[in-house]
PDB file of C-alpha atoms and ligand atoms in Angstrom:
ATOM      1  CA  UNK A 180      37.843 100.668  61.271  1.00  0.00           C
ATOM      2  CA  UNK A 181      41.084  98.668  60.194  1.00  0.00           C
ATOM      3  CA  UNK A 182      41.961  95.406  62.304  1.00  0.00           C
ATOM      4  CA  UNK A 183      44.453  95.740  65.051  1.00  0.00           C
ATOM      5  CA  UNK A 184      47.405  94.790  63.084  1.00  0.00           C
ATOM      6  CA  UNK A 185      50.937  94.324  64.305  1.00  0.00           C
ATOM      7  CA  UNK A 186      53.880  94.241  62.120  1.00  0.00           C
ATOM      8  CA  UNK A 187      56.965  94.732  64.141  1.00  0.00           C
ATOM      9  CA  UNK A 188      56.822  92.140  67.526  1.00  0.00           C
ATOM     10  CA  UNK A 189      59.892  89.634  68.860  1.00  0.00           C
ATOM     11  CA  UNK A 190      59.813  86.569  70.090  1.00  0.00           C
ATOM     12  CA  UNK A 191      62.977  84.563  72.163  1.00  0.00           C
ATOM     13  CA  UNK A 192      64.891  84.152  68.857  1.00  0.00           C
ATOM     14  CA  UNK A 193      66.467  87.327  69.481  1.00  0.00           C
ATOM     15  CA  UNK A 194      65.895  89.901  72.705  1.00  0.00           C
ATOM     16  CA  UNK A 195      62.348  88.736  72.910  1.00  0.00           C
ATOM     17  CA  UNK A 196      61.096  86.761  76.062  1.00  0.00           C
ATOM     18  CA  UNK A 197      58.297  84.710  74.505  1.00  0.00           C
ATOM     19  CA  UNK A 198      58.436  81.847  72.408  1.00  0.00           C
ATOM     20  CA  UNK A 199      56.669  82.236  68.496  1.00  0.00           C
ATOM     21  CA  UNK A 200      54.121  79.970  70.736  1.00  0.00           C
ATOM     22  CA  UNK A 201      53.976  82.240  73.650  1.00  0.00           C
ATOM     23  CA  UNK A 202      53.599  85.136  71.251  1.00  0.00           C
ATOM     24  CA  UNK A 203      50.849  83.711  69.147  1.00  0.00           C
ATOM     25  CA  UNK A 204      48.462  82.799  72.340  1.00  0.00           C
ATOM     26  CA  UNK A 205      49.319  86.600  73.844  1.00  0.00           C
ATOM     27  CA  UNK A 206      48.581  88.367  70.553  1.00  0.00           C
ATOM     28  CA  UNK A 207      45.435  86.133  70.034  1.00  0.00           C
ATOM     29  CA  UNK A 208      44.749  87.175  73.518  1.00  0.00           C
ATOM     30  CA  UNK A 209      44.958  91.048  72.531  1.00  0.00           C
ATOM     31  CA  UNK A 210      42.776  90.274  69.679  1.00  0.00           C
ATOM     32  CA  UNK A 211      45.989  90.701  67.308  1.00  0.00           C
ATOM     33  CA  UNK A 212      44.421  89.981  64.141  1.00  0.00           C
ATOM     34  CA  UNK A 213      47.766  90.328  61.272  1.00  0.00           C
ATOM     35  CA  UNK A 214      50.938  89.738  62.906  1.00  0.00           C
ATOM     36  CA  UNK A 215      55.140  89.760  61.399  1.00  0.00           C
ATOM     37  CA  UNK A 216      57.536  88.590  63.791  1.00  0.00           C
ATOM     38  CA  UNK A 217      60.439  91.146  62.858  1.00  0.00           C
ATOM     39  CA  UNK A 218      63.242  89.555  65.291  1.00  0.00           C
ATOM     40  CA  UNK A 219      66.969  91.402  64.953  1.00  0.00           C
ATOM     41  CA  UNK A 220      69.059  89.908  61.966  1.00  0.00           C
ATOM     42  CA  UNK A 221      66.970  87.349  61.750  1.00  0.00           C
ATOM     43  CA  UNK A 222      64.551  85.217  60.432  1.00  0.00           C
ATOM     44  CA  UNK A 223      65.156  81.501  62.837  1.00  0.00           C
ATOM     45  CA  UNK A 224      61.848  82.021  64.296  1.00  0.00           C
ATOM     46  CA  UNK A 225      59.746  82.953  61.556  1.00  0.00           C
ATOM     47  CA  UNK A 226      58.442  79.357  60.046  1.00  0.00           C
ATOM     48  CA  UNK A 227      57.940  77.707  64.004  1.00  0.00           C
ATOM     49  CA  UNK A 228      55.781  81.198  64.912  1.00  0.00           C
ATOM     50  CA  UNK A 229      54.096  80.848  61.488  1.00  0.00           C
ATOM     51  CA  UNK A 230      52.560  77.391  61.889  1.00  0.00           C
ATOM     52  CA  UNK A 231      51.901  79.142  65.785  1.00  0.00           C
ATOM     53  CA  UNK A 232      49.828  81.294  63.687  1.00  0.00           C
ATOM     54  CA  UNK A 233      47.932  78.928  60.896  1.00  0.00           C
ATOM     55  CA  UNK A 234      46.734  77.136  64.434  1.00  0.00           C
ATOM     56  CA  UNK A 235      45.396  79.664  66.098  1.00  0.00           C
ATOM     57  CA  UNK A 236      43.756  81.092  62.255  1.00  0.00           C
ATOM     58  CA  UNK A 237      45.521  84.510  62.783  1.00  0.00           C
ATOM     59  CA  UNK A 238      47.018  86.076  59.243  1.00  0.00           C
ATOM     60  CA  UNK A 239      50.392  85.823  59.494  1.00  0.00           C
ATOM     61  CA  UNK A 240      53.823  88.393  57.422  1.00  0.00           C
ATOM     62  CA  UNK A 241      57.629  86.936  57.203  1.00  0.00           C
ATOM     63  CA  UNK A 242      59.732  89.073  58.248  1.00  0.00           C
ATOM     64  CA  UNK A 243      62.542  90.617  60.415  1.00  0.00           C
ATOM     65  CA  UNK A 244      64.370  94.087  61.863  1.00  0.00           C
ATOM     66  CA  UNK A 245      67.448  94.438  59.604  1.00  0.00           C
ATOM     67  CA  UNK A 246      70.186  96.786  61.800  1.00  0.00           C
ATOM     68  CA  UNK A 247      71.663  99.504  59.298  1.00  0.00           C
ATOM     69  CA  UNK A 248      74.412 102.262  59.044  1.00  0.00           C
ATOM     70  CA  UNK A 249      72.851 105.461  58.088  1.00  0.00           C
ATOM     71  CA  UNK A 250      75.819 108.471  58.289  1.00  0.00           C
ATOM     72  CA  UNK A 251      77.016 107.928  61.396  1.00  0.00           C
ATOM     73  CA  UNK A 252      73.979 106.334  62.981  1.00  0.00           C
ATOM     74  CA  UNK A 253      72.607 102.817  63.455  1.00  0.00           C
ATOM     75  CA  UNK A 254      68.715 102.599  62.517  1.00  0.00           C
ATOM     76  CA  UNK A 255      66.226  99.735  62.594  1.00  0.00           C
ATOM     77  CA  UNK A 256      64.563  98.845  59.288  1.00  0.00           C
ATOM     78  CA  UNK A 257      61.582  96.426  59.538  1.00  0.00           C
ATOM     79  CA  UNK A 258      61.376  93.772  56.222  1.00  0.00           C
ATOM     80  CA  UNK A 259      57.788  92.599  55.791  1.00  0.00           C
ATOM     81  CA  UNK A 260      57.157  89.662  53.024  1.00  0.00           C
ATOM     82  CA  UNK A 261      60.412  87.937  52.802  1.00  0.00           C
ATOM     83  CA  UNK A 262      61.409  85.019  51.037  1.00  0.00           C
ATOM     84  CA  UNK A 263      62.865  83.903  54.215  1.00  0.00           C
ATOM     85  CA  UNK A 264      65.084  81.171  51.922  1.00  0.00           C
ATOM     86  CA  UNK A 265      66.631  83.840  49.425  1.00  0.00           C
ATOM     87  CA  UNK A 266      70.538  83.275  49.320  1.00  0.00           C
ATOM     88  CA  UNK A 267      71.367  86.975  49.996  1.00  0.00           C
ATOM     89  CA  UNK A 268      68.887  87.580  52.364  1.00  0.00           C
ATOM     90  CA  UNK A 269      70.838  83.958  53.635  1.00  0.00           C
ATOM     91  CA  UNK A 270      73.891  85.495  53.278  1.00  0.00           C
ATOM     92  CA  UNK A 271      73.450  88.755  55.086  1.00  0.00           C
ATOM     93  CA  UNK A 272      71.997  87.799  57.764  1.00  0.00           C
ATOM     94  CA  UNK A 273      74.910  85.224  58.201  1.00  0.00           C
ATOM     95  CA  UNK A 274      77.231  88.078  58.251  1.00  0.00           C
ATOM     96  CA  UNK A 275      75.071  90.617  60.345  1.00  0.00           C
ATOM     97  CA  UNK A 276      75.199  87.350  62.889  1.00  0.00           C
ATOM     98  CA  UNK A 277      79.573  87.580  62.503  1.00  0.00           C
ATOM     99  CA  UNK A 278      79.164  91.177  63.450  1.00  0.00           C
ATOM    100  CA  UNK A 279      77.028  90.385  66.430  1.00  0.00           C
ATOM    101  CA  UNK A 280      78.949  87.605  67.935  1.00  0.00           C
ATOM    102  CA  UNK A 281      82.421  90.364  67.648  1.00  0.00           C
ATOM    103  CA  UNK A 282      80.489  92.909  69.118  1.00  0.00           C
ATOM    104  CA  UNK A 283      78.982  90.775  71.927  1.00  0.00           C
ATOM    105  CA  UNK A 284      83.021  90.279  72.538  1.00  0.00           C
ATOM    106  CA  UNK A 285      83.957  93.569  72.687  1.00  0.00           C
ATOM    107  CA  UNK A 286      81.047  94.892  75.072  1.00  0.00           C
ATOM    108  CA  UNK A 287      81.846  91.581  77.413  1.00  0.00           C
ATOM    109  CA  UNK A 288      85.408  92.934  77.465  1.00  0.00           C
ATOM    110  CA  UNK A 289      84.626  96.487  78.375  1.00  0.00           C
ATOM    111  CA  UNK A 290      81.919  95.335  81.297  1.00  0.00           C
ATOM    112  CA  UNK A 291      85.223  93.220  82.709  1.00  0.00           C
ATOM    113  CA  UNK A 292      87.149  96.508  82.767  1.00  0.00           C
ATOM    114  CA  UNK A 293      84.467  97.928  84.424  1.00  0.00           C
ATOM    115  CA  UNK A 294      83.951  95.074  87.420  1.00  0.00           C
ATOM    116  CA  UNK A 295      81.554  92.450  85.456  1.00  0.00           C
ATOM    117  CA  UNK A 296      83.150  89.502  84.921  1.00  0.00           C
ATOM    118  CA  UNK A 297      82.355  87.138  81.944  1.00  0.00           C
ATOM    119  CA  UNK A 298      79.826  88.485  80.733  1.00  0.00           C
ATOM    120  CA  UNK A 299      79.444  86.749  77.417  1.00  0.00           C
ATOM    121  CA  UNK A 300      79.434  83.011  78.866  1.00  0.00           C
ATOM    122  CA  UNK A 301      76.483  84.288  80.895  1.00  0.00           C
ATOM    123  CA  UNK A 302      74.705  86.223  78.153  1.00  0.00           C
ATOM    124  CA  UNK A 303      75.037  83.319  75.859  1.00  0.00           C
ATOM    125  CA  UNK A 304      73.192  81.921  78.954  1.00  0.00           C
ATOM    126  CA  UNK A 305      70.932  83.442  78.347  1.00  0.00           C
ATOM    127  CA  UNK A 306      70.638  83.526  74.514  1.00  0.00           C
ATOM    128  CA  UNK A 307      71.177  79.735  73.801  1.00  0.00           C
ATOM    129  CA  UNK A 308      73.348  79.234  71.146  1.00  0.00           C
ATOM    130  CA  UNK A 309      69.946  82.502  69.746  1.00  0.00           C
ATOM    131  CA  UNK A 310      70.972  86.320  68.734  1.00  0.00           C
ATOM    132  CA  UNK A 311      72.862  88.294  70.885  1.00  0.00           C
ATOM    133  CA  UNK A 312      71.660  91.526  71.708  1.00  0.00           C
ATOM    134  CA  UNK A 313      72.084  94.718  73.548  1.00  0.00           C
ATOM    135  CA  UNK A 314      69.246  93.340  76.553  1.00  0.00           C
ATOM    136  CA  UNK A 315      70.605  90.070  77.486  1.00  0.00           C
ATOM    137  CA  UNK A 316      73.900  92.068  78.325  1.00  0.00           C
ATOM    138  CA  UNK A 317      71.600  94.338  80.358  1.00  0.00           C
ATOM    139  CA  UNK A 318      69.455  91.454  81.714  1.00  0.00           C
ATOM    140  CA  UNK A 319      73.344  90.243  83.144  1.00  0.00           C
ATOM    141  CA  UNK A 320      74.071  93.971  84.842  1.00  0.00           C
ATOM    142  CA  UNK A 321      70.421  93.498  86.397  1.00  0.00           C
ATOM    143  CA  UNK A 322      70.919  89.208  87.251  1.00  0.00           C
ATOM    144  CA  UNK A 323      74.364  90.419  88.949  1.00  0.00           C
ATOM    145  CA  UNK A 324      72.896  93.147  90.674  1.00  0.00           C
ATOM    146  CA  UNK A 325      74.558  95.883  88.995  1.00  0.00           C
ATOM    147  CA  UNK A 326      71.799  97.857  87.460  1.00  0.00           C
ATOM    148  CA  UNK A 327      67.954  97.587  88.694  1.00  0.00           C
ATOM    149  CA  UNK A 328      66.331  97.751  85.250  1.00  0.00           C
ATOM    150  CA  UNK A 329      66.934  97.546  81.581  1.00  0.00           C
ATOM    151  CA  UNK A 330      66.626 101.148  81.071  1.00  0.00           C
ATOM    152  CA  UNK A 331      69.364 102.225  83.403  1.00  0.00           C
ATOM    153  CA  UNK A 332      71.723  99.261  82.420  1.00  0.00           C
ATOM    154  CA  UNK A 333      71.611 100.675  78.736  1.00  0.00           C
ATOM    155  CA  UNK A 334      71.499 103.937  80.397  1.00  0.00           C
ATOM    156  CA  UNK A 335      75.089 103.748  82.437  1.00  0.00           C
ATOM    157  CA  UNK A 336      76.766 101.394  80.238  1.00  0.00           C
ATOM    158  CA  UNK A 337      74.651  99.908  76.832  1.00  0.00           C
ATOM    159  CA  UNK A 338      73.343 102.467  74.996  1.00  0.00           C
ATOM    160  CA  UNK A 339      76.015 105.073  72.479  1.00  0.00           C
ATOM    161  CA  UNK A 340      78.309 106.961  74.035  1.00  0.00           C
ATOM    162  CA  UNK A 341      78.536 104.891  77.268  1.00  0.00           C
ATOM    163  CA  UNK A 342      80.981 102.670  78.451  1.00  0.00           C
ATOM    164  CA  UNK A 343      80.280  99.899  76.995  1.00  0.00           C
ATOM    165  CA  UNK A 344      78.774 100.473  73.855  1.00  0.00           C
ATOM    166  CA  UNK A 345      80.599  99.039  70.735  1.00  0.00           C
ATOM    167  CA  UNK A 346      79.540 100.660  67.347  1.00  0.00           C
ATOM    168  CA  UNK A 347      78.586  97.661  64.994  1.00  0.00           C
ATOM    169  CA  UNK A 348      79.883  97.860  60.833  1.00  0.00           C
ATOM    170  CA  UNK A 349      75.929  96.945  59.781  1.00  0.00           C
ATOM    171  CA  UNK A 350      74.768  96.859  56.097  1.00  0.00           C
ATOM    172  CA  UNK A 351      74.281 100.330  54.763  1.00  0.00           C
ATOM    173  CA  UNK A 352      70.616 101.309  54.662  1.00  0.00           C
ATOM    174  CA  UNK A 353      71.230 101.168  50.562  1.00  0.00           C
ATOM    175  CA  UNK A 354      72.919  97.850  50.934  1.00  0.00           C
ATOM    176  CA  UNK A 355      70.316  96.380  53.161  1.00  0.00           C
ATOM    177  CA  UNK A 356      67.097  97.688  51.161  1.00  0.00           C
ATOM    178  CA  UNK A 357      68.598  96.068  47.901  1.00  0.00           C
ATOM    179  CA  UNK A 358      68.725  93.013  49.785  1.00  0.00           C
ATOM    180  CA  UNK A 359      65.208  92.986  51.359  1.00  0.00           C
ATOM    181  CA  UNK A 360      63.345  93.999  48.197  1.00  0.00           C
ATOM    182  CA  UNK A 361      65.297  91.221  46.252  1.00  0.00           C
ATOM    183  CA  UNK A 362      63.780  89.037  48.932  1.00  0.00           C
ATOM    184  CA  UNK A 363      60.300  90.086  47.297  1.00  0.00           C
ATOM    185  CA  UNK A 364      60.247  92.074  50.577  1.00  0.00           C
ATOM    186  CA  UNK A 365      59.017  95.497  51.722  1.00  0.00           C
ATOM    187  CA  UNK A 366      61.091  97.967  54.236  1.00  0.00           C
ATOM    188  CA  UNK A 367      59.762  99.636  56.530  1.00  0.00           C
ATOM    189  CA  UNK A 368      61.176 102.910  58.731  1.00  0.00           C
ATOM    190  CA  UNK A 369      61.402 101.364  62.570  1.00  0.00           C
ATOM    191  CA  UNK A 370      59.980 103.681  65.319  1.00  0.00           C
ATOM    192  CA  UNK A 371      61.708 107.141  63.046  1.00  0.00           C
ATOM    193  CA  UNK A 372      61.403 109.113  66.427  1.00  0.00           C
ATOM    194  CA  UNK A 373      63.682 107.174  68.162  1.00  0.00           C
ATOM    195  CA  UNK A 374      66.560 108.279  66.458  1.00  0.00           C
ATOM    196  CA  UNK A 375      66.945 111.655  68.222  1.00  0.00           C
ATOM    197  CA  UNK A 376      67.288 113.283  64.970  1.00  0.00           C
ATOM    198  CA  UNK A 377      67.075 117.023  64.184  1.00  0.00           C
ATOM    199  CA  UNK A 378      63.792 117.885  62.007  1.00  0.00           C
ATOM    200  CA  UNK A 379      66.536 118.143  59.054  1.00  0.00           C
ATOM    201  CA  UNK A 380      68.164 115.758  59.916  1.00  0.00           C
ATOM    202  CA  UNK A 381      64.612 113.298  59.891  1.00  0.00           C
ATOM    203  CA  UNK A 382      63.945 115.091  56.804  1.00  0.00           C
ATOM    204  CA  UNK A 383      67.334 113.549  55.141  1.00  0.00           C
ATOM    205  CA  UNK A 384      67.050 110.618  56.469  1.00  0.00           C
ATOM    206  CA  UNK A 385      63.220 109.521  54.647  1.00  0.00           C
ATOM    207  CA  UNK A 386      64.487 111.734  51.657  1.00  0.00           C
ATOM    208  CA  UNK A 387      67.721 108.299  51.326  1.00  0.00           C
ATOM    209  CA  UNK A 388      65.048 106.342  52.667  1.00  0.00           C
ATOM    210  CA  UNK A 389      62.786 106.731  49.723  1.00  0.00           C
ATOM    211  CA  UNK A 390      65.559 107.148  47.137  1.00  0.00           C
ATOM    212  CA  UNK A 391      66.986 103.581  47.839  1.00  0.00           C
ATOM    213  CA  UNK A 392      63.624 102.177  47.800  1.00  0.00           C
ATOM    214  CA  UNK A 393      62.188 101.945  50.613  1.00  0.00           C
ATOM    215  CA  UNK A 394      58.151 101.340  50.649  1.00  0.00           C
ATOM    216  CA  UNK A 395      56.612 102.832  54.407  1.00  0.00           C
ATOM    217  CA  UNK A 396      57.737 104.136  57.638  1.00  0.00           C
ATOM    218  CA  UNK A 397      56.085 103.039  61.450  1.00  0.00           C
ATOM    219  CA  UNK A 398      53.222 105.731  62.000  1.00  0.00           C
ATOM    220  CA  UNK A 399      52.244 104.046  64.972  1.00  0.00           C
ATOM    221  CA  UNK A 400      55.952 102.672  66.747  1.00  0.00           C
ATOM    222  CA  UNK A 401      55.153 100.749  70.192  1.00  0.00           C
ATOM    223  CA  UNK A 402      53.394 103.688  72.433  1.00  0.00           C
ATOM    224  CA  UNK A 403      52.982 106.318  70.061  1.00  0.00           C
ATOM    225  CA  UNK A 404      51.246 109.148  71.558  1.00  0.00           C
ATOM    226  CA  UNK A 405      48.544 111.198  68.903  1.00  0.00           C
ATOM    227  CA  UNK A 406      51.114 114.235  68.556  1.00  0.00           C
ATOM    228  CA  UNK A 407      53.484 111.384  67.160  1.00  0.00           C
ATOM    229  CA  UNK A 408      51.058 109.840  65.255  1.00  0.00           C
ATOM    230  CA  UNK A 409      49.997 112.568  63.770  1.00  0.00           C
ATOM    231  CA  UNK A 410      53.516 114.257  63.258  1.00  0.00           C
ATOM    232  CA  UNK A 411      55.060 110.818  61.335  1.00  0.00           C
ATOM    233  CA  UNK A 412      51.161 110.526  59.915  1.00  0.00           C
ATOM    234  CA  UNK A 413      52.625 114.207  57.947  1.00  0.00           C
ATOM    235  CA  UNK A 414      55.947 113.220  57.137  1.00  0.00           C
ATOM    236  CA  UNK A 415      54.661 109.428  55.533  1.00  0.00           C
ATOM    237  CA  UNK A 416      52.779 111.425  53.458  1.00  0.00           C
ATOM    238  CA  UNK A 417      55.205 113.914  52.612  1.00  0.00           C
ATOM    239  CA  UNK A 418      57.047 111.816  51.538  1.00  0.00           C
ATOM    240  CA  UNK A 419      55.597 109.490  49.389  1.00  0.00           C
ATOM    241  CA  UNK A 420      55.397 106.629  52.126  1.00  0.00           C
ATOM    242  CA  UNK A 421      52.798 104.253  53.566  1.00  0.00           C
ATOM    243  CA  UNK A 422      52.195 103.524  57.214  1.00  0.00           C
ATOM    244  CA  UNK A 423      53.316 100.687  59.363  1.00  0.00           C
ATOM    245  CA  UNK A 424      51.811 100.165  63.026  1.00  0.00           C
ATOM    246  CA  UNK A 425      54.246  97.649  65.413  1.00  0.00           C
ATOM    247  CA  UNK A 426      54.400  97.108  69.144  1.00  0.00           C
ATOM    248  CA  UNK A 427      57.759  96.468  69.064  1.00  0.00           C
ATOM    249  CA  UNK A 428      57.177  93.785  71.786  1.00  0.00           C
ATOM    250  CA  UNK A 429      59.253  92.508  73.689  1.00  0.00           C
ATOM    251  CA  UNK A 430      57.320  90.090  76.212  1.00  0.00           C
ATOM    252  CA  UNK A 431      55.050  90.939  79.374  1.00  0.00           C
ATOM    253  CA  UNK A 432      58.122  92.496  81.477  1.00  0.00           C
ATOM    254  CA  UNK A 433      59.671  94.334  79.013  1.00  0.00           C
ATOM    255  CA  UNK A 434      56.797  96.198  76.997  1.00  0.00           C
ATOM    256  CA  UNK A 435      54.068  95.003  79.700  1.00  0.00           C
ATOM    257  CA  UNK A 436      51.467  97.573  77.107  1.00  0.00           C
ATOM    258  CA  UNK A 437      52.664  98.094  73.717  1.00  0.00           C
ATOM    259  CA  UNK A 438      51.002  95.163  71.923  1.00  0.00           C
ATOM    260  CA  UNK A 439      47.512  95.448  74.523  1.00  0.00           C
ATOM    261  CA  UNK A 440      46.987  99.467  73.913  1.00  0.00           C
ATOM    262  CA  UNK A 441      48.121  99.143  70.208  1.00  0.00           C
ATOM    263  CA  UNK A 442      46.181 101.571  68.671  1.00  0.00           C
ATOM    264  CA  UNK A 443      45.184 101.995  65.071  1.00  0.00           C
ATOM    265  CA  UNK A 444      46.518 104.304  62.117  1.00  0.00           C
ATOM    266  CA  UNK A 445      44.549 107.512  61.734  1.00  0.00           C
ATOM    267  CA  UNK A 446      42.317 108.011  58.505  1.00  0.00           C
ATOM    268  CA  UNK A 447      44.097 109.396  55.898  1.00  0.00           C
ATOM    269  CA  UNK A 448      47.087 107.461  56.268  1.00  0.00           C
ATOM    270  CA  UNK A 449      47.576 104.601  53.481  1.00  0.00           C
ATOM    271  CA  UNK A 450      48.187 100.953  54.804  1.00  0.00           C
ATOM    272  CA  UNK A 451      51.189  99.252  54.593  1.00  0.00           C
ATOM    273  CA  UNK A 452      49.133  95.996  54.610  1.00  0.00           C
ATOM    274  CA  UNK A 453      47.877  97.214  50.725  1.00  0.00           C
ATOM    275  CA  UNK A 454      51.352  96.253  50.028  1.00  0.00           C
ATOM    276  CA  UNK A 455      51.725  92.596  51.103  1.00  0.00           C
ATOM    277  CA  UNK A 456      51.157  89.612  49.035  1.00  0.00           C
ATOM    278  CA  UNK A 457      48.606  88.949  51.946  1.00  0.00           C
ATOM    279  CA  UNK A 458      46.414  91.896  51.261  1.00  0.00           C
ATOM    280  CA  UNK A 459      44.865  89.423  48.295  1.00  0.00           C
ATOM    281  CA  UNK A 460      43.548  87.343  51.001  1.00  0.00           C
ATOM    282  CA  UNK A 461      42.223  90.440  53.161  1.00  0.00           C
ATOM    283  CA  UNK A 462      39.542  92.880  53.744  1.00  0.00           C
ATOM    284  CA  UNK A 463      41.207  95.630  55.869  1.00  0.00           C
ATOM    285  CA  UNK A 464      38.965  98.495  55.920  1.00  0.00           C
ATOM    286  CA  UNK A 465      36.670  97.427  53.314  1.00  0.00           C
ATOM    287  CA  UNK A 466      39.725  97.820  50.611  1.00  0.00           C
ATOM    288  CA  UNK A 467      41.073  95.531  48.724  1.00  0.00           C
ATOM    289  CA  UNK A 468      44.032  95.095  46.319  1.00  0.00           C
TER     290      UNK A 468
HETATM  291  P1  AMP B 239      71.000  95.388  69.120  1.00  0.00           P
HETATM  292  O1  AMP B 239      70.223  95.078  68.292  1.00  0.00           O
HETATM  293  O2  AMP B 239      71.918  93.805  69.764  1.00  0.00           O
HETATM  294  O3  AMP B 239      71.702  96.176  69.403  1.00  0.00           O
HETATM  295  O4  AMP B 239      70.115  96.028  70.326  1.00  0.00           O
HETATM  296  C1  AMP B 239      68.973  96.958  70.465  1.00  0.00           C
HETATM  297  C2  AMP B 239      68.019  96.979  71.249  1.00  0.00           C
HETATM  298  O5  AMP B 239      68.301  97.185  72.568  1.00  0.00           O
HETATM  299  C3  AMP B 239      66.296  96.968  70.563  1.00  0.00           C
HETATM  300  O6  AMP B 239      65.645  96.597  69.995  1.00  0.00           O
HETATM  301  C4  AMP B 239      66.008  96.953  72.240  1.00  0.00           C
HETATM  302  O7  AMP B 239      64.860  96.146  72.463  1.00  0.00           O
HETATM  303  C5  AMP B 239      67.060  97.905  73.061  1.00  0.00           C
HETATM  304  N1  AMP B 239      67.089  98.491  73.402  1.00  0.00           N
HETATM  305  C6  AMP B 239      67.946  99.492  72.591  1.00  0.00           C
HETATM  306  N2  AMP B 239      67.779 101.114  73.346  1.00  0.00           N
HETATM  307  C7  AMP B 239      67.389 100.453  74.924  1.00  0.00           C
HETATM  308  C8  AMP B 239      67.277 101.559  76.059  1.00  0.00           C
HETATM  309  N3  AMP B 239      67.866 102.819  75.954  1.00  0.00           N
HETATM  310  N4  AMP B 239      66.093 101.062  76.944  1.00  0.00           N
HETATM  311  C9  AMP B 239      66.115  99.681  76.916  1.00  0.00           C
HETATM  312  N5  AMP B 239      65.678  99.096  75.711  1.00  0.00           N
HETATM  313  C10 AMP B 239      66.913  99.077  74.744  1.00  0.00           C
HETATM  314 MN1   MN B 240      65.231  94.622  70.474  1.00  0.00          MN
HETATM  315 MN1   MN B 241      64.243  98.642  67.001  1.00  0.00          MN
HETATM  316 MN1   MN B 242      62.271  95.898  67.259  1.00  0.00          MN
END
């Protein structure tokens, strides 16, 4: 049996609710043995998280979750094992942050037209200068009593097709993967079933992703059902990708079960862990590189 691994988590450096220290404490409590911090378009929390992981005796992998555009879809790529000091990576993340700030101004304007005033300054109070993401606007809508929870804030206002949505000019899938590789990392397609692509489109995406240099895909993404896991595991093998596992944990309030109930990869899946530099130190499932 594989030890419990979680290669997709968030902290307060993006839209998670826990500090890196709280995240590591929580992960330790829930028996995670290897963790990656993968905040949206930033590595600002990585060194701090690595420090607390080390104190806790937990294995740690550097990471981030990169927003990319593929055709007319915004997708998420988990980058693992990256050099967080890489200059091209830093440049890209700076650009992505700029786009987040510009988008935040537009979202706030749209919300103002819908009767929610000063959403940007309210959201900025929540982020305290860190990455601004749509869940911060969702939190403002909840705090203002406009929406009852995150889900309804996205459904009514923030998701694609709703009145406060704004498309963003993220880096392309191909260019994003190039930068991840240049920074020594591996690219993993995050939560492949969350984009609501048709079977054909998903196949086309996986073909492109592999051609562009992608390495893995999440076969377990949060609370995946056994049917989803077996579907993704088949796709993973078909497209010659390796399998990753991530809770996509954002905090006890938002994703209360995702890390607690995180499953392990099914037998026969080739694990992403073997592609990470840390694998030399580990003996997951009896395999060593
Ligand atoms: P952003 O990167 O700023 O566009 O925000 C994306 C984040 O919003 C995701 O990582 C999720 O944490 C959250 N999110 C996206 N869609 C939903 C949804 N339908 N319900 C709740 N949270 C969502
Ligand atoms: Mn998020
Ligand atoms: Mn995501
Ligand atoms: Mn995520």
